[in-house]
Every structure is written in structure tokens, then in C-alpha cells.
Coordinates of C-alpha atoms and ligand atoms in Angstrom, one line a residue:
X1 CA -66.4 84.3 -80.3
X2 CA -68.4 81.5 -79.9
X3 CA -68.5 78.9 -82.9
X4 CA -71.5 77.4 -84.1
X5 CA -73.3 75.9 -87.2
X6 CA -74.6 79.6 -87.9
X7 CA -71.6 81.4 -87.5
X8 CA -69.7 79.3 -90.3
X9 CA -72.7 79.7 -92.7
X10 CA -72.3 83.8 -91.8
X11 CA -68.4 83.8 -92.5
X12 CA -68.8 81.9 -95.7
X13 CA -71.1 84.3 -97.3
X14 CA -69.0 87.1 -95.3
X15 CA -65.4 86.1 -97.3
X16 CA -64.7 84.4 -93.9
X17 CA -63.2 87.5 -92.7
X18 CA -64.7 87.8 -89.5
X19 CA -62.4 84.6 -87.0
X20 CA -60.9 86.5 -84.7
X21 CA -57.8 84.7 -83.3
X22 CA -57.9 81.5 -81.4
X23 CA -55.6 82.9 -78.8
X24 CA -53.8 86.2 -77.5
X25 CA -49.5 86.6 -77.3
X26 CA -49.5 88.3 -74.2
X27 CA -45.9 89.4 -73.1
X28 CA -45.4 87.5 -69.4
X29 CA -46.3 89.8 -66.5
X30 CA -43.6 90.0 -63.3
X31 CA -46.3 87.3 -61.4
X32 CA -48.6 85.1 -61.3
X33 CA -50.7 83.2 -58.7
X34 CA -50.2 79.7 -60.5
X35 CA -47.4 79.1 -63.3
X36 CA -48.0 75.6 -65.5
X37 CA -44.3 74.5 -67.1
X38 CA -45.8 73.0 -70.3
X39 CA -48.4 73.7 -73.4
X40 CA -49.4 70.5 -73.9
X41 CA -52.3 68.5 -73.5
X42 CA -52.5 68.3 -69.5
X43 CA -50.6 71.8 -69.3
X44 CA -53.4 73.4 -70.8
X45 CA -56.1 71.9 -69.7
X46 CA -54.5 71.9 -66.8
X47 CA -55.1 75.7 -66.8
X48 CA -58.5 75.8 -68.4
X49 CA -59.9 73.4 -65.3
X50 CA -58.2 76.1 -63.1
X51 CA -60.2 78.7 -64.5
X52 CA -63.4 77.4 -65.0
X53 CA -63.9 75.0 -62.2
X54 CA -61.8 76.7 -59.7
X55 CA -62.4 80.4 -60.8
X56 CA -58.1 81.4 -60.7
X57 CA -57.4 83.1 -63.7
X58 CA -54.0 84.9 -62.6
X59 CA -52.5 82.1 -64.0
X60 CA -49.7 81.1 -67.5
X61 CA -48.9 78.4 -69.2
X62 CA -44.9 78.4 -70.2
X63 CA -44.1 76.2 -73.5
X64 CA -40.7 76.2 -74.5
X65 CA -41.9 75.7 -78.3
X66 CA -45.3 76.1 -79.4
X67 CA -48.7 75.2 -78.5
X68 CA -49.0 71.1 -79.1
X69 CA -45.5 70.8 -80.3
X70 CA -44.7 67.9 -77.9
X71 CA -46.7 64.6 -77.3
X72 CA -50.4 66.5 -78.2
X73 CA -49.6 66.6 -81.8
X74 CA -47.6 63.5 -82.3
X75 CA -49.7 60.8 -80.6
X76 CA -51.7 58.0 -82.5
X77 CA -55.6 60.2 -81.0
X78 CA -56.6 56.7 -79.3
X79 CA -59.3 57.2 -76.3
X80 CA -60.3 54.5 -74.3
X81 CA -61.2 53.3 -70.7
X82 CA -60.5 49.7 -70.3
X83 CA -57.9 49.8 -67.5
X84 CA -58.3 47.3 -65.1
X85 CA -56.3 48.3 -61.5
X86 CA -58.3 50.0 -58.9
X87 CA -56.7 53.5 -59.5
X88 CA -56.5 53.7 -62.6
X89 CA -59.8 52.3 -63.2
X90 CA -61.9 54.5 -62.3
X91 CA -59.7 57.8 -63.3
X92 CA -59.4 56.4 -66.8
X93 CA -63.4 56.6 -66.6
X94 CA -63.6 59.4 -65.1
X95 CA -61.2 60.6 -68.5
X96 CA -64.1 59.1 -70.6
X97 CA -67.0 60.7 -69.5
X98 CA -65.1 63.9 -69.5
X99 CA -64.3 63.5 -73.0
X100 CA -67.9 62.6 -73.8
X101 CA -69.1 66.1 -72.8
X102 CA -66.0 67.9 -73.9
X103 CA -66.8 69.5 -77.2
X104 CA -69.7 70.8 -75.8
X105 CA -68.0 72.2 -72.8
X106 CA -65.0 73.6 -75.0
X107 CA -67.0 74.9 -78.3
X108 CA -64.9 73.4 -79.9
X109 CA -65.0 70.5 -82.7
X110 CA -62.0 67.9 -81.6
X111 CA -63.7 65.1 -83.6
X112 CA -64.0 62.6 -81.1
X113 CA -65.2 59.7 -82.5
X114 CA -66.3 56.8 -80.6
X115 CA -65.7 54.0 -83.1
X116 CA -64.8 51.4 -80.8
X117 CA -61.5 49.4 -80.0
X118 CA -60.8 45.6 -80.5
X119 CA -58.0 44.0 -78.6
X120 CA -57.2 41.1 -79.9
X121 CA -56.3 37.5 -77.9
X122 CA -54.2 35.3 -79.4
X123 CA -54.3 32.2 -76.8
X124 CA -56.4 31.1 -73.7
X125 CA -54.2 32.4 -71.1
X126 CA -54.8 35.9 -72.7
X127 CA -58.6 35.1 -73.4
X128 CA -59.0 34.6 -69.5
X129 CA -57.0 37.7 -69.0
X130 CA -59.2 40.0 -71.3
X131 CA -62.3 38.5 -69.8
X132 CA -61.1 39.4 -66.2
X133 CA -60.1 43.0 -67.6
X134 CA -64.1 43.0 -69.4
X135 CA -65.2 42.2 -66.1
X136 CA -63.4 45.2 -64.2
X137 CA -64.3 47.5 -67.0
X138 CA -68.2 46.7 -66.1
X139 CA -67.9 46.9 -62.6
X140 CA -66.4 50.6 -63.2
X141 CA -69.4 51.6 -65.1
X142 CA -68.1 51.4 -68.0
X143 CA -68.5 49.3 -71.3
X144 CA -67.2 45.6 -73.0
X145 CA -68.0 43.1 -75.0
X146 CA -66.2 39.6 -75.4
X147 CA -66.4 38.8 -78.3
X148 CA -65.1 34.7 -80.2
X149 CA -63.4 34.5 -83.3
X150 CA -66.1 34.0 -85.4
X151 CA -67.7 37.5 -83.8
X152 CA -64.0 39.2 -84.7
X153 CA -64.3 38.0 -88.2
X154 CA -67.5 39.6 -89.0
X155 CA -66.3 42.4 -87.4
X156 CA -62.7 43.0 -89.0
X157 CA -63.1 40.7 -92.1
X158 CA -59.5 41.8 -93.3
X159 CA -57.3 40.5 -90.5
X160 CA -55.5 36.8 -91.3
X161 CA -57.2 34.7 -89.1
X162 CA -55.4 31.3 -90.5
X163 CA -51.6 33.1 -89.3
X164 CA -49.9 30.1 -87.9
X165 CA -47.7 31.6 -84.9
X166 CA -50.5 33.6 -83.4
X167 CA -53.7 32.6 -84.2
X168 CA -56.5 35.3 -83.8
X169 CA -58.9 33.4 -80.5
X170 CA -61.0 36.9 -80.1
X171 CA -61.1 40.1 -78.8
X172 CA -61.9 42.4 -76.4
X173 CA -64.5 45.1 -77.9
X174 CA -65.3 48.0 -76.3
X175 CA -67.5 50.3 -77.9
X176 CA -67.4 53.9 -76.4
X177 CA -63.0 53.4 -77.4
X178 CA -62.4 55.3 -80.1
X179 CA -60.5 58.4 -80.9
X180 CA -59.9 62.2 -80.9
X181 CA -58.3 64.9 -82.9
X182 CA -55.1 65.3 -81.3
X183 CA -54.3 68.7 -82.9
X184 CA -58.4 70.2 -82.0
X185 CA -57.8 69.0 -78.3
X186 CA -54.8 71.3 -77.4
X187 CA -56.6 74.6 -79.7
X188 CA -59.4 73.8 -77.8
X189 CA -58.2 74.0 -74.2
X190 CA -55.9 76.7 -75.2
X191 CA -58.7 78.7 -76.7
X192 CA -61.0 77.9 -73.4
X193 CA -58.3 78.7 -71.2
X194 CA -57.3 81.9 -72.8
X195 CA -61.1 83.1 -73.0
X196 CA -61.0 83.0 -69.3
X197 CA -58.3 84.7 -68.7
X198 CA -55.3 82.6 -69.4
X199 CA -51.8 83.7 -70.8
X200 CA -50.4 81.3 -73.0
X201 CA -46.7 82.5 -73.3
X202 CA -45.0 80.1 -76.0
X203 CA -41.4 80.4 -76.7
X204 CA -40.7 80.7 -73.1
X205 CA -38.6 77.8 -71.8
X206 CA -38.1 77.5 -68.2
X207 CA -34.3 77.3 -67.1
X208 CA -34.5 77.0 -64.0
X209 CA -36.7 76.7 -60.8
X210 CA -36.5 79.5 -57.9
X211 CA -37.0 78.0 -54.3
X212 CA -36.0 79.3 -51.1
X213 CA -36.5 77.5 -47.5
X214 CA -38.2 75.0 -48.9
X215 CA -40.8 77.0 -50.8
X216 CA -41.1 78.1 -54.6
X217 CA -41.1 81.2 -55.4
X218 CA -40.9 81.0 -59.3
X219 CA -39.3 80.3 -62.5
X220 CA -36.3 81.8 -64.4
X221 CA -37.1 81.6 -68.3
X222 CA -35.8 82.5 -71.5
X223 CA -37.8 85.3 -71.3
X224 CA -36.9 86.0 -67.9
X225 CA -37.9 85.4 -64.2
X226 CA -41.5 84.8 -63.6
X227 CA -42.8 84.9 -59.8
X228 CA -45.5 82.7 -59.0
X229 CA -47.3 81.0 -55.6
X230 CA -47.5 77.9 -57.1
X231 CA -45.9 76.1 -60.0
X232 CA -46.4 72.7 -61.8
X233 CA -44.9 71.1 -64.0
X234 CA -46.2 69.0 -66.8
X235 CA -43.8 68.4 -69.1
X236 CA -44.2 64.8 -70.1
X237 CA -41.1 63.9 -71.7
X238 CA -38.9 66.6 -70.5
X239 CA -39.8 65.7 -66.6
X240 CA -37.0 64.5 -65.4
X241 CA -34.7 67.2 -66.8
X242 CA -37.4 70.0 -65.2
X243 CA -37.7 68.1 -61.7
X244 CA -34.2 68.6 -61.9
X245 CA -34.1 71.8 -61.6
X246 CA -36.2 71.5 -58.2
X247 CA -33.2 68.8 -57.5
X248 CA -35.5 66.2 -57.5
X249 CA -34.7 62.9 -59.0
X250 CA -38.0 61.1 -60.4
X251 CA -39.0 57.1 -61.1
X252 CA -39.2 58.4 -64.8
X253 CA -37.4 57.7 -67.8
X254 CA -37.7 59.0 -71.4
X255 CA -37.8 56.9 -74.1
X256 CA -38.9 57.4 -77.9
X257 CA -42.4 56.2 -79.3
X258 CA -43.1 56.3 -83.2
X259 CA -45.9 56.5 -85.3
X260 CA -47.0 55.6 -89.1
X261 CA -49.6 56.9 -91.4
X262 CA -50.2 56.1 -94.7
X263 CA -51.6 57.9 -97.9
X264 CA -54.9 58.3 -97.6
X265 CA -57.4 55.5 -98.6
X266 CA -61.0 54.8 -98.8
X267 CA -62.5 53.9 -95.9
X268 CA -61.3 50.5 -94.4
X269 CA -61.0 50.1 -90.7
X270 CA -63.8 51.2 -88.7
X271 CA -62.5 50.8 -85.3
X272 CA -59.3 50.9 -83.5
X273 CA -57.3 47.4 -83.6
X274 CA -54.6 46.4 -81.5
X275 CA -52.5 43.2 -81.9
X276 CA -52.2 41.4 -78.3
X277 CA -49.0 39.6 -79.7
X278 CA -47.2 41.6 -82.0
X279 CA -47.6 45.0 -80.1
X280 CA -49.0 46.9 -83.4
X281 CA -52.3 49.1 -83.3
X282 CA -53.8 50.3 -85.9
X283 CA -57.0 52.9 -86.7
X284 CA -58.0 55.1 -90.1
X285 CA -57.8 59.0 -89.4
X286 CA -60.8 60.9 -91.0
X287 CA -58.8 61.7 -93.5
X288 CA -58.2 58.0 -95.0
X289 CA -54.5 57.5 -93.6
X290 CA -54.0 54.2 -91.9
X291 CA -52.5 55.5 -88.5
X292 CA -50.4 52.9 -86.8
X293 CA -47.4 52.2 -84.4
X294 CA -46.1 50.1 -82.0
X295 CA -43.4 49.5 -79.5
X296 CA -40.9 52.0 -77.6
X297 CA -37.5 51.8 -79.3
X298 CA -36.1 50.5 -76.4
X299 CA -33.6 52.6 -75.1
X300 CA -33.7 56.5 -72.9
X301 CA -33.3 59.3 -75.8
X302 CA -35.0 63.1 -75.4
X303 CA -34.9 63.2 -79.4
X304 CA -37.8 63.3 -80.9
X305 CA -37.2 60.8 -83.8
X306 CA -37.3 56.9 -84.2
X307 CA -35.1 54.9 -85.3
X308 CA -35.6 52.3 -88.8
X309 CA -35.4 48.8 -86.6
X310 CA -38.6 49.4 -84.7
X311 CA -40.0 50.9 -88.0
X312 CA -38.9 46.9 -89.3
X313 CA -40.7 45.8 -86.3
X314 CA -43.8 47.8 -85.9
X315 CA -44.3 47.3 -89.7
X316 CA -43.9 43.7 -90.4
X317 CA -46.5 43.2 -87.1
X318 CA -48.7 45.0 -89.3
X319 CA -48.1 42.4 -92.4
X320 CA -48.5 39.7 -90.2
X321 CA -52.3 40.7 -88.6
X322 CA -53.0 42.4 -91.8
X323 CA -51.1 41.5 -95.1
X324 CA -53.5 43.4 -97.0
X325 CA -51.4 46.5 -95.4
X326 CA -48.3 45.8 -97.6
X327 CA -50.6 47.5 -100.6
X328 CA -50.6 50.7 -98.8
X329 CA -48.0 53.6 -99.2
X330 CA -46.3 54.9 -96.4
X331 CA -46.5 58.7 -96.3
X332 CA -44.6 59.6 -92.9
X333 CA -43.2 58.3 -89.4
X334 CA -42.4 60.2 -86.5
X335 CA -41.4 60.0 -83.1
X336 CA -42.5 61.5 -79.6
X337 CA -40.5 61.6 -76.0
X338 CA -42.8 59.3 -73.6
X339 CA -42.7 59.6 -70.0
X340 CA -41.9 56.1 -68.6
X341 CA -42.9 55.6 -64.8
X342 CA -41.3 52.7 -63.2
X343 CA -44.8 51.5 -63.0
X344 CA -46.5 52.2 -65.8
X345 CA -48.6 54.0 -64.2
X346 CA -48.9 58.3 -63.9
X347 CA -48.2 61.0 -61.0
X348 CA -50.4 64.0 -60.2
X349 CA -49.1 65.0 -56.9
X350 CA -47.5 67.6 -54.8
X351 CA -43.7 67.4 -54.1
X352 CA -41.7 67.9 -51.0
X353 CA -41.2 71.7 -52.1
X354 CA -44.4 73.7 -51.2
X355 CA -46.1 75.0 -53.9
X356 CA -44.2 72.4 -56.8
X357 CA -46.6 70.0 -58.2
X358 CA -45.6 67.4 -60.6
X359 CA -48.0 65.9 -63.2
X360 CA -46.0 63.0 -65.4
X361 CA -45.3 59.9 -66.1
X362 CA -48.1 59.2 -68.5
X363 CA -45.9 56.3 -71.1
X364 CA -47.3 55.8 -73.7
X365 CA -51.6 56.8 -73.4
X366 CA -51.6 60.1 -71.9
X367 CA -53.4 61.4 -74.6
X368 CA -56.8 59.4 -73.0
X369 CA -56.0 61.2 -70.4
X370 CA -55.9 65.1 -70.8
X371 CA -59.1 65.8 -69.5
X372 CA -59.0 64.0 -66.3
X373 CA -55.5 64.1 -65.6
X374 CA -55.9 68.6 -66.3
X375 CA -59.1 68.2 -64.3
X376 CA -57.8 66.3 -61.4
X377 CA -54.5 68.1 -61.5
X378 CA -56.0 71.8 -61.6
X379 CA -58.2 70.1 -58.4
X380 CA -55.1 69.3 -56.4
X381 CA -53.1 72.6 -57.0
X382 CA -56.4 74.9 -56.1
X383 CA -57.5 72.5 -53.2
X384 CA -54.5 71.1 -52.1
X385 CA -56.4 67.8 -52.1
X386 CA -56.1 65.0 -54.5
X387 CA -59.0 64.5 -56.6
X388 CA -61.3 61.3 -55.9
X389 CA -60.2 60.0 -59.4
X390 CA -57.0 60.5 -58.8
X391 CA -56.1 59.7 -55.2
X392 CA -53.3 56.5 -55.9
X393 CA -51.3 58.6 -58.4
X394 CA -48.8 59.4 -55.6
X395 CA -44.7 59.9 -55.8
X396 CA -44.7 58.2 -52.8
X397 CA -45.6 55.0 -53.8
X398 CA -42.4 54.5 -55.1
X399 CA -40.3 54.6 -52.1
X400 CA -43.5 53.0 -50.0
X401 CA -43.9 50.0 -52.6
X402 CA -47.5 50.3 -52.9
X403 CA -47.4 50.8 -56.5
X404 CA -50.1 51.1 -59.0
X405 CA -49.4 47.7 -61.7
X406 CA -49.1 49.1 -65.0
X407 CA -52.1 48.3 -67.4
X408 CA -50.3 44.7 -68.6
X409 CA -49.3 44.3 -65.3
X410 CA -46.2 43.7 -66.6
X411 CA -45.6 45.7 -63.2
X412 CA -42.4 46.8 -62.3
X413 CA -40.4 45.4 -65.1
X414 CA -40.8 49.0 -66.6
X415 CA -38.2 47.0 -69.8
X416 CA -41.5 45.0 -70.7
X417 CA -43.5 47.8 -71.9
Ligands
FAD1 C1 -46.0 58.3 -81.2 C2 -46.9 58.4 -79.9 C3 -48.2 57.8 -80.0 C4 -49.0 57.9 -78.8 N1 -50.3 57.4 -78.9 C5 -51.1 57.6 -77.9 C6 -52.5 57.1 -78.0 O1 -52.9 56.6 -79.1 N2 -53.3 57.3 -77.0 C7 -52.9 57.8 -75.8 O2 -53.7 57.9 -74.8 N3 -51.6 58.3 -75.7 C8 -50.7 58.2 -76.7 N4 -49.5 58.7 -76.6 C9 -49.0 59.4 -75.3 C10 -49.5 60.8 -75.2 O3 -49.3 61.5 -76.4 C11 -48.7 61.5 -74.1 O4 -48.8 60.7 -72.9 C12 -49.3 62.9 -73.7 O5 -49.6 63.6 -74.9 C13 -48.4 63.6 -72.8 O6 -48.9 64.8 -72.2 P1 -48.8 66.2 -72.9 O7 -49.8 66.2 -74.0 O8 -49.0 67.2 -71.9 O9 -47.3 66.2 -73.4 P2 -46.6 67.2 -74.5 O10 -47.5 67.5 -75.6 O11 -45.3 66.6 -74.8 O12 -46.4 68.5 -73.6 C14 -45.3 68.8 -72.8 C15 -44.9 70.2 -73.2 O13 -43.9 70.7 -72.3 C16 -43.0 71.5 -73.0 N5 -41.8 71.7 -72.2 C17 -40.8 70.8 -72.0 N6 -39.8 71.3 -71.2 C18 -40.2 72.6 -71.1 C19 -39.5 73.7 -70.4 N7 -38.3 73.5 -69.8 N8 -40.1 74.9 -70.4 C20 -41.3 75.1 -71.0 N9 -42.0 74.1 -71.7 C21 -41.4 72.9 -71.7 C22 -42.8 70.7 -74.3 O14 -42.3 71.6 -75.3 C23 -44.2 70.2 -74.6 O15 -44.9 71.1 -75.4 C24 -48.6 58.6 -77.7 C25 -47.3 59.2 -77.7 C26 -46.5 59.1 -78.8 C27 -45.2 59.8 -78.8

């Protein structure tokens, strides 16, 4: 079924009786030619880029839990491409203009909203910084805007410009940032991938990871074994316990991120914000709630839950860029596993086993990525070639030492993130 303005105006009248559903429960068949290990964002559009771009529809995705369970649903929907390492540049920009087309391409509604993002500079040494990152962000193709104090007041009126400790020198504004409907972006790959041909098996945890001489041969599941030609895995935070089953030990560790939102309130913030010294970000859902969050808690956990002193931290950052924020009601906070790479940077790559891919290590903004990282992923395990946006996203930088700097390059010091 395809959606459109006309179609809604038809079910209305009709009693809305007529949606057929979004996606089939097919029971897993004995094989397929490609198995993807995780329904999330990059798993399924993982899958939808391998059947529309590359025509292989024999293929499943395997979630453990259900569709968007994981990082998909729990992330803070900020999109942006103001990376500034060669690498990640330009596949960050390839994510954006991905996302620029993607409802269209989808049929699908995932309320992408280019409102901008401001990062904020709190001192000279980080004013030069943000220029130099401006600068690299042109030079991809892509947009920003330095912009003084004065040019961030009349911007974001509400932020405390007088705070002694870290006083507010500008910001970094770049105008196609904004964000997406985290939720709309997995139904929408799912739906595209399952129109083409797609089974999306949920409740289906892989257990275990069948190999022999070197090559795989498929997966053993809750639901049984699975044979398949090819298997990745994109798990995000779970990759180090599935790569483990291929007895592979990764440059990954998990660690818990949390989110904020508040009731919902008239409209305030226009843009996304982000505090360059207090590590809090902030943006207003279309729904009115002031979505916000901050740090990791600090330490490797694989449960999905924070803990209260980062919820002390994250919110009294908040009070101090914004005090008007202490007025607002807190409705919930949650917390996500985040795949942390050694270098802050993300894997798309084959392994050592033939036929194993391995798409991870995305931190804490993997969500930007889902289209690219699905599109250049899908690209590598149909071609057996990297994808042009995508070819420094290698394992074996890690034992080679050219690695990609993280986007702070805070570098290898994965504890400074
Ligand atoms: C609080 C928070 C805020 C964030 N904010 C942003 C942001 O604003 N912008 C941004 O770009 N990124 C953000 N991120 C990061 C982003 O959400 C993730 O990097 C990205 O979603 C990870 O990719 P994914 O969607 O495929 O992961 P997931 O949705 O976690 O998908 C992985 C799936 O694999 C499944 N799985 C695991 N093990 C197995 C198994 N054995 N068998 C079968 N299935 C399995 C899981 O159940 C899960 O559904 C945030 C993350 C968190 C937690």
C-alpha cells in the first residue's frame, strides 16, 4: 500500500479500516542467501539497501526483541554532518543527503526536521577549534555558519550568557542539523524492506554462530538453526557478546547512555543546542517535550538503564546553560547500550571469517547514521567492496594504528568521551 495525502483523506471517511499491516510475521525458512543479526536501525536498512539497490531479496533480519527495541527507539533523533576527520567526513555527508531524500524514497513520514544545530564555544581555544571544524564541514560540501555571541543571543535568547565559569563566546550553527523521528525511521525501513521481499523474524535471538574451515555457514537461534551464505552482524550494543560467538574479540566496549524528556510545553527551542563545556544537548520533540541528555555513565554495563549521578550531572548542565529549565517537569529518563570503539569512530567491514561482516561501534550518534552506514554496509556484503563513503571504517586499523580520531579528537583516550 502506498501512503499518500489521498489515501488518509479515503480512510478517514472509510472508518480507517482499510491499513493493511506495516509488516508480515513470516515463520524463518531453513536458508537464506544473507542473514542480518539485528532489527535496528542499520540492521534494517541494512536489508532494505540490499533489496532495492542490490536486487537480493532472499534475505532476514533476526531481532532478539522487537523491531526498534534497542538504540532506534531510545536515542535523543539528532541528525547532523559536521564531522571533521577525512573518513568520517565525508560518510557523515553522505548520511545527510541520504536522509534528505529518504522519506521520499521510503513513503514514509519519519519527520525529519532540519531545524538546525548550535554548538556552543565557551573559550578561544574552542572558538578556533569550531572554526577549523566549520571549515572542513565546507570543504565536504556541506553547510556552517560561525556565528559571535551577540549572533547566539538573538538566536537562543534563553541561554545565560552572564554564567561566570563558562561564559557562552559563540557557536557553531549549522543549518541542514536537525532531527528525525527515531521510532518512523526503523517502521519505515522495515516496511520498505519487507515490501521487497524481506523477512523480519523478531523474537529470534541468535545463540550462536555456525562456521566451518573458516567459512560461515549460519546461525543457531532461539527459533532454531538458520543457514545462510553470508551473515552480518549489527548489533550495536550487544557486539561484542555476538562477535563472540565467531570468537572474535573486538576494540568495543558497552557502556550506558541516558536520555530526558520533559512534559510537554509550548514551543521553546527551535533548534538543537549543545553545551561545548558541560556535555548537555538539548532539542524540543514535536510534541513539546524538552528532549535532553548528556554524558555516558562511565563505566561497561549491557543494562539498559542509567543510573541517578549522571541524571545529577546531565541535569544540573542543563540549569547552568539554561536555568529557565528548572520550571520544567521531568516526565521520564531512560537508558540505551552504546557501542564504544576505541576510537570513537565506527566499523563496516568484513572479518577474517568469509562471509561474517561486522557493522558496530557507532558510540553515541549512530542514529545520523542509519542510512549511510545500511547503505554502505548492504554495498560491502553484495559487492564485497567497501563503499567510497565508507572505505577507513576498517577493523584493521586497530592493530595497524591508522586510526580514524574520534569526532573531539579526544582520540584514543576512548575514557574522554
Ligand atoms: C540515550 C541515547 C541517545 C542517543 N542519541 C543519539 C543522537 O541524538 N544522535 C545520534 O546520531 N545517535 C544517538 N544515539 C546513538 C544511536 O542510537 C545508536 O548509535 C544507533 O541507534 C545504533 O544502531 P542500531 O539502531 O542498529 O542499534 P539498535 O537499535 O540497538 O539495534 C541493535 C539490535 O540488535 C538486537 N540484538 C542484539 N543481540 C542480538 C542477538 N543475539 N540476536 C538478535 N538480535 C540481537 C537488539 O535487540 C537491537 O534491536 C543515542 C543512543 C542512546 C542510547
Amino acid at each position: 500500500m502506498r501512503y499518500s495525502g489521498l489515501q488518509v483523506l479515503w480512510q478517514g471517511l472509510t472508518g480507517n479500516k482499510g491499513w493493511a499491516p506495516v509488516w508480515r510475521e513470516p515463520e524463518p525458512k531453513p536458508e537464506y542467501d544473507i542473514i542480518i543479526i539485528g532489527g535496528g536501525g542499520h540492521g534494517l536498512a541494512t536489508a532494505y539497501y540490499l533489496a532495492r539497490e542490490h536486487g537480493l531479496t532472499n534475505v532476514a533480519v533476526l531481532e532478539k526483541g522487537y523491531l526498534g527495541g534497542g538504540n532506534v527507539g531510545r536515542n535523543t533523533t539528532i541528525v547532523r554532518a559536521n564531522y571533521v576527520l577525512p573518513g568520517n567526513s565525508e560518510f557523515y555527508s553522505h548520511s545527510m543527503k541520504l536522509w534528505e531524500g529518504l522519506e521520499a524514497d521510503l513513503n514514509y513520514n519519519i519527520m525529519h526536521s532540519q531545524r538546525g544545530i548550535v554548538n556552543l564555544f565557551h573559550s578561544d581555544g574552542q572558538r578556533d577549534a569550531y572554526a577549523r571544524r566549520g571549515n572542513a564541514m565546507i570543504n565536504q560540501g556541506d553547510d556552517a555558519i560561525l556565528l559571535d555571541r551577540e549572533g547566539c543571543r538573538k538566536m537562543l535568547p534563553y541561554l545565560d550568557y552572564e554564567q561566570t565559569r563558562f561564559p557562552i563566546y559563540g557557536g557553531l550553527y549549522h543549518p541542514r542539523g536537525g532531527t528525525a523521528r527515531h521510532d518512523a525511521v526503523t517502521w519505515g525501513f522495515a516496511r520498505g524492506a519487507d515490501q521487497r521481499g524481506v523477512d523480519l523474524i523478531q523474537n529470534c535471538e541468535v545463540t550462536g554462530i555456525d562456521i566451518e574451515n573458516g567459512v560461515v555457514r549460519g546461525v543457531q537461534t532461539s527459533r532454531g538453526a538458520i543457514r545462510a551464505k553470508k551473515v552480518g552482524i549489527v548489533v550495536a550494543g550487544r557486539s561484542s557478546q555476538v562477535a563472540a560467538m565467531a570468537g572474535m574479540r573486538l576494540p568495543v566496549e558497552s557502556h550506558v547512555l541516558q536520555a530526558f524528556v520533559t512534559e510537554g510545553l509550548k514551543p521553546v527551542i527551535d533548534t538543537v543546542v549543545t553545551y561545548g563545556m558541560g556535555h548537555f544537548y538539548i532539542s524540543q520533540s514535536d510534541k513539546g517535550g524538552l528532549v535532553f541528555g548528556g554524558d555516558l555513565d562511565g563505566y561497561s554495563s549491557y543494562a539498559a538503564r542509567g543510573n541517578l549521578s549522571m541524571a545529577e550531572h546531565v541535569i544540573e548542565a542543563g540549569m547552568t546553560l539554561m536555568p529557565m529549565i528548572g520550571k520544567a517537569r521531568m516526565l521520564r529518563s531512560w537508558g540505551g547500550i552504546v557501542d564504544m570503539s576505541a576510537d570513537g569512530s565506527p566499523i563496516i567491514d568484513k572479518t577474517h571469517i568469509d562471509g561474517l561482516y561486522f557493522n558496530g561501534g557507532w558510540c553515541y550518534g549512530g542514529f545520523k547514521a542509519t542510512p549511510a552506514s545500511g547503505h554502505c554496509f548492504a554495498h560491502l556484503m553484495a559487492t564485497d567492496r567497501p563503499h567510497n563513503a565508507a572505505t577507513r571504517h576498517r577493523l584493521d586499523r586497530f592493530t595497524t594504528g591508522r586510526r580514524l580520531l574520534d569526532e573531539e579528537a579526544a582520540g584514543s583516550q576512548h575514557n574522554l568521551h
